Amino acid sequence: MSMKVLVIGAHGKTGERVVRELKKGSHEAVAMIRDPAQRELFDSLGVPTVLGDLEYPIDHAVQGCDAVIFAAGSGSKTGKDKTVLVDHLGAIRSMVAAAVHGAQRFIMLSSINSDPASTSRISHYHRAKGRADEFLRTMNGVMEQSLDWTIVCPGGLTEEAATRAVSTHAGSAGTGNTSRDNLAAALVACLDEPNTIGKEFVLLDGDTPLSNALKSV
Amino acid sequence: MSMKVLVIGAHGKTGERVVRELKKGSHEAVAMIRDPAQRELFDSLGVPTVLGDLEYPIDHAVQGCDAVIFAAGSGSKTGKDKTVLVDHLGAIRSMVAAAVHGAQRFIMLSSINSDPASTSRISHYHRAKGRADEFLRTMNGVMEQSLDWTIVCPGGLTEEAATRAVSTHAGSAGTGNTSRDNLAAALVACLDEPNTIGKEFVLLDGDTPLSNALKSV
């Protein structure tokens, strides 16, 4: 079944790869961008765009979509306030919008060592990601709507080319690296692998073919 | 020292009482309202207003203020999505804005039995409040800025007149009722009681004079 998939953070390094990966398959991508100047790239790819900023309501962007891939991040160059506003609050806002508007499938790009009570060197980031993930894991049965969620936690992101060979384990704790190409391939492959629904897992570069790995997370 | 105090949720049943209580003392109230039609009341009280909606950035409302009293709530008549968007995300957004703009003193109107992992009959509400409170308790040392916070957890809210006699205990767990008038008096009194900084406590109607109670929370 072809899904209309909103990619939040489409102009980021991983988000753009997610859009390109979606273009290769049967699903329909919609790129959410914050700055109109980012539109040119997606016009050239033939991918529709919608303007949205995670510090504001994004209902208009989610409406009519079947799935959301959340690939946004405030980045390491902004203040820690933006980490809270985007990576924590913006992520939960996206989950609520997806639930309310029936974009039932929600794929969350999280991070290795995300943890609501992190004391790591970048605890502000790991807490923001961990708190958003915790909301997603626990919202079903508490809110009126529910989501079919998957949380993917990559390691240190690299520019290596896709091998489509990975290693996975449950949870978010771990050490290692993940190629952005492999990550984008995994985020998109989750859409068609029902075994990933309701799972949170670490995704590292490894030896197992991606499609096999996702069958057993 | 007179402080300029932003009252978020000023048009609510408790918020209006907070504004009226502030008018009696030496601090300067600013009422944040969502709907321009709510302005008339505050004009008649001689209290300045600022338009702000907790689903959007509220930096403009916080700028220039010394303190924030958060008395907003999505109310029990809206969907659970609004509980998340306002009581959880809107509250944290307010904390971030206060920290970034130097409104150092932050008084949070929470709720008895607020708990990030609540399984109560209204768990969506108790989780939203609990998660916002947890953020406030733990943000200092994680973010670049810090806040002098107080979290006040009333019981079931009543329309009884102020007795200014209360009982308090640490944390958020408990059972009992709290007059909205007593609650408003306590929220405002916290501004001038440094002992309440860094404390979370339950506030119920009781026998101890309010000012004594706040000295020993």
PDB file of N, CA and C in Angstrom, chain A residues 98-132:
ATOM      1  N   ALA A  98       0.147  14.135  14.345  1.00  0.00           N
ATOM      2  CA  ALA A  98      -0.021  12.897  13.579  1.00  0.00           C
ATOM      3  C   ALA A  98      -1.206  12.103  14.120  1.00  0.00           C
ATOM      4  N   ALA A  99      -1.288  12.004  15.437  1.00  0.00           N
ATOM      5  CA  ALA A  99      -2.374  11.226  16.050  1.00  0.00           C
ATOM      6  C   ALA A  99      -3.729  11.865  15.743  1.00  0.00           C
ATOM      7  N   VAL A 100      -3.803  13.182  15.931  1.00  0.00           N
ATOM      8  CA  VAL A 100      -5.087  13.874  15.759  1.00  0.00           C
ATOM      9  C   VAL A 100      -5.568  13.784  14.308  1.00  0.00           C
ATOM     10  N   HIS A 101      -4.626  13.856  13.360  1.00  0.00           N
ATOM     11  CA  HIS A 101      -5.023  13.905  11.953  1.00  0.00           C
ATOM     12  C   HIS A 101      -4.919  12.553  11.250  1.00  0.00           C
ATOM     13  N   GLY A 102      -4.699  11.491  12.006  1.00  0.00           N
ATOM     14  CA  GLY A 102      -4.770  10.154  11.431  1.00  0.00           C
ATOM     15  C   GLY A 102      -3.570   9.747  10.596  1.00  0.00           C
ATOM     16  N   ALA A 103      -2.425  10.397  10.792  1.00  0.00           N
ATOM     17  CA  ALA A 103      -1.181   9.915  10.167  1.00  0.00           C
ATOM     18  C   ALA A 103      -0.639   8.839  11.111  1.00  0.00           C
ATOM     19  N   GLN A 104      -1.183   7.654  10.945  1.00  0.00           N
ATOM     20  CA  GLN A 104      -1.110   6.602  11.966  1.00  0.00           C
ATOM     21  C   GLN A 104       0.314   6.059  12.181  1.00  0.00           C
ATOM     22  N   ARG A 105       1.119   6.084  11.142  1.00  0.00           N
ATOM     23  CA  ARG A 105       2.458   5.492  11.231  1.00  0.00           C
ATOM     24  C   ARG A 105       3.465   6.585  11.527  1.00  0.00           C
ATOM     25  N   PHE A 106       4.238   6.401  12.596  1.00  0.00           N
ATOM     26  CA  PHE A 106       5.170   7.451  13.012  1.00  0.00           C
ATOM     27  C   PHE A 106       6.546   6.839  13.241  1.00  0.00           C
ATOM     28  N   ILE A 107       7.507   7.247  12.413  1.00  0.00           N
ATOM     29  CA  ILE A 107       8.879   6.757  12.522  1.00  0.00           C
ATOM     30  C   ILE A 107       9.724   7.882  13.110  1.00  0.00           C
ATOM     31  N   MET A 108      10.291   7.618  14.271  1.00  0.00           N
ATOM     32  CA  MET A 108      11.052   8.638  14.989  1.00  0.00           C
ATOM     33  C   MET A 108      12.543   8.402  14.830  1.00  0.00           C
ATOM     34  N   LEU A 109      13.240   9.379  14.279  1.00  0.00           N
ATOM     35  CA  LEU A 109      14.707   9.344  14.276  1.00  0.00           C
ATOM     36  C   LEU A 109      15.170   9.887  15.621  1.00  0.00           C
ATOM     37  N   SER A 110      15.656   8.988  16.473  1.00  0.00           N
ATOM     38  CA  SER A 110      16.127   9.398  17.780  1.00  0.00           C
ATOM     39  C   SER A 110      17.657   9.366  17.797  1.00  0.00           C
ATOM     40  N   SER A 111      18.237   8.947  18.882  1.00  0.00           N
ATOM     41  CA  SER A 111      19.692   8.954  19.014  1.00  0.00           C
ATOM     42  C   SER A 111      20.108   7.861  19.981  1.00  0.00           C
ATOM     43  N   ILE A 112      21.269   7.305  19.725  1.00  0.00           N
ATOM     44  CA  ILE A 112      21.873   6.411  20.694  1.00  0.00           C
ATOM     45  C   ILE A 112      21.998   7.167  22.026  1.00  0.00           C
ATOM     46  N   ASN A 113      21.723   6.456  23.116  1.00  0.00           N
ATOM     47  CA  ASN A 113      21.831   7.020  24.470  1.00  0.00           C
ATOM     48  C   ASN A 113      20.820   8.116  24.774  1.00  0.00           C
ATOM     49  N   SER A 114      19.739   8.183  23.995  1.00  0.00           N
ATOM     50  CA  SER A 114      18.634   9.065  24.394  1.00  0.00           C
ATOM     51  C   SER A 114      18.083   8.531  25.710  1.00  0.00           C
ATOM     52  N   ASP A 115      17.788   9.462  26.630  1.00  0.00           N
ATOM     53  CA  ASP A 115      17.409   9.047  27.994  1.00  0.00           C
ATOM     54  C   ASP A 115      16.833  10.280  28.710  1.00  0.00           C
ATOM     55  N   PRO A 116      15.596  10.177  29.222  1.00  0.00           N
ATOM     56  CA  PRO A 116      14.985  11.342  29.882  1.00  0.00           C
ATOM     57  C   PRO A 116      15.790  11.867  31.069  1.00  0.00           C
ATOM     58  N   ALA A 117      16.645  11.029  31.633  1.00  0.00           N
ATOM     59  CA  ALA A 117      17.425  11.446  32.806  1.00  0.00           C
ATOM     60  C   ALA A 117      18.923  11.406  32.521  1.00  0.00           C
ATOM     61  N   SER A 118      19.293  11.587  31.255  1.00  0.00           N
ATOM     62  CA  SER A 118      20.706  11.510  30.864  1.00  0.00           C
ATOM     63  C   SER A 118      21.599  12.438  31.699  1.00  0.00           C
ATOM     64  N   THR A 119      22.791  11.943  32.029  1.00  0.00           N
ATOM     65  CA  THR A 119      23.815  12.795  32.637  1.00  0.00           C
ATOM     66  C   THR A 119      25.060  12.830  31.751  1.00  0.00           C
ATOM     67  N   SER A 120      24.881  12.557  30.461  1.00  0.00           N
ATOM     68  CA  SER A 120      26.004  12.538  29.526  1.00  0.00           C
ATOM     69  C   SER A 120      26.549  13.947  29.321  1.00  0.00           C
ATOM     70  N   ARG A 121      27.637  14.035  28.571  1.00  0.00           N
ATOM     71  CA  ARG A 121      28.252  15.320  28.239  1.00  0.00           C
ATOM     72  C   ARG A 121      27.272  16.210  27.470  1.00  0.00           C
ATOM     73  N   ILE A 122      26.386  15.585  26.693  1.00  0.00           N
ATOM     74  CA  ILE A 122      25.358  16.368  25.980  1.00  0.00           C
ATOM     75  C   ILE A 122      23.974  15.974  26.518  1.00  0.00           C
ATOM     76  N   SER A 123      23.868  16.069  27.854  1.00  0.00           N
ATOM     77  CA  SER A 123      22.624  15.617  28.498  1.00  0.00           C
ATOM     78  C   SER A 123      21.413  16.414  28.019  1.00  0.00           C
ATOM     79  N   HIS A 124      21.604  17.701  27.687  1.00  0.00           N
ATOM     80  CA  HIS A 124      20.440  18.475  27.224  1.00  0.00           C
ATOM     81  C   HIS A 124      19.847  17.835  25.971  1.00  0.00           C
ATOM     82  N   TYR A 125      20.707  17.306  25.101  1.00  0.00           N
ATOM     83  CA  TYR A 125      20.245  16.671  23.870  1.00  0.00           C
ATOM     84  C   TYR A 125      19.670  15.283  24.146  1.00  0.00           C
ATOM     85  N   HIS A 126      20.395  14.489  24.912  1.00  0.00           N
ATOM     86  CA  HIS A 126      19.922  13.126  25.196  1.00  0.00           C
ATOM     87  C   HIS A 126      18.624  13.138  26.004  1.00  0.00           C
ATOM     88  N   ARG A 127      18.450  14.146  26.872  1.00  0.00           N
ATOM     89  CA  ARG A 127      17.183  14.265  27.612  1.00  0.00           C
ATOM     90  C   ARG A 127      16.044  14.658  26.678  1.00  0.00           C
ATOM     91  N   ALA A 128      16.316  15.632  25.806  1.00  0.00           N
ATOM     92  CA  ALA A 128      15.264  16.078  24.877  1.00  0.00           C
ATOM     93  C   ALA A 128      14.783  14.912  24.021  1.00  0.00           C
ATOM     94  N   LYS A 129      15.739  14.164  23.468  1.00  0.00           N
ATOM     95  CA  LYS A 129      15.364  13.017  22.628  1.00  0.00           C
ATOM     96  C   LYS A 129      14.672  11.954  23.469  1.00  0.00           C
ATOM     97  N   GLY A 130      15.213  11.700  24.647  1.00  0.00           N
ATOM     98  CA  GLY A 130      14.644  10.663  25.513  1.00  0.00           C
ATOM     99  C   GLY A 130      13.230  10.994  25.964  1.00  0.00           C
ATOM    100  N   ARG A 131      12.986  12.262  26.247  1.00  0.00           N
ATOM    101  CA  ARG A 131      11.642  12.642  26.700  1.00  0.00           C
ATOM    102  C   ARG A 131      10.636  12.552  25.563  1.00  0.00           C
ATOM    103  N   ALA A 132      11.056  12.931  24.369  1.00  0.00           N
ATOM    104  CA  ALA A 132      10.157  12.792  23.215  1.00  0.00           C
ATOM    105  C   ALA A 132       9.862  11.312  22.956  1.00  0.00           C
TER     106      ALA A 132
END
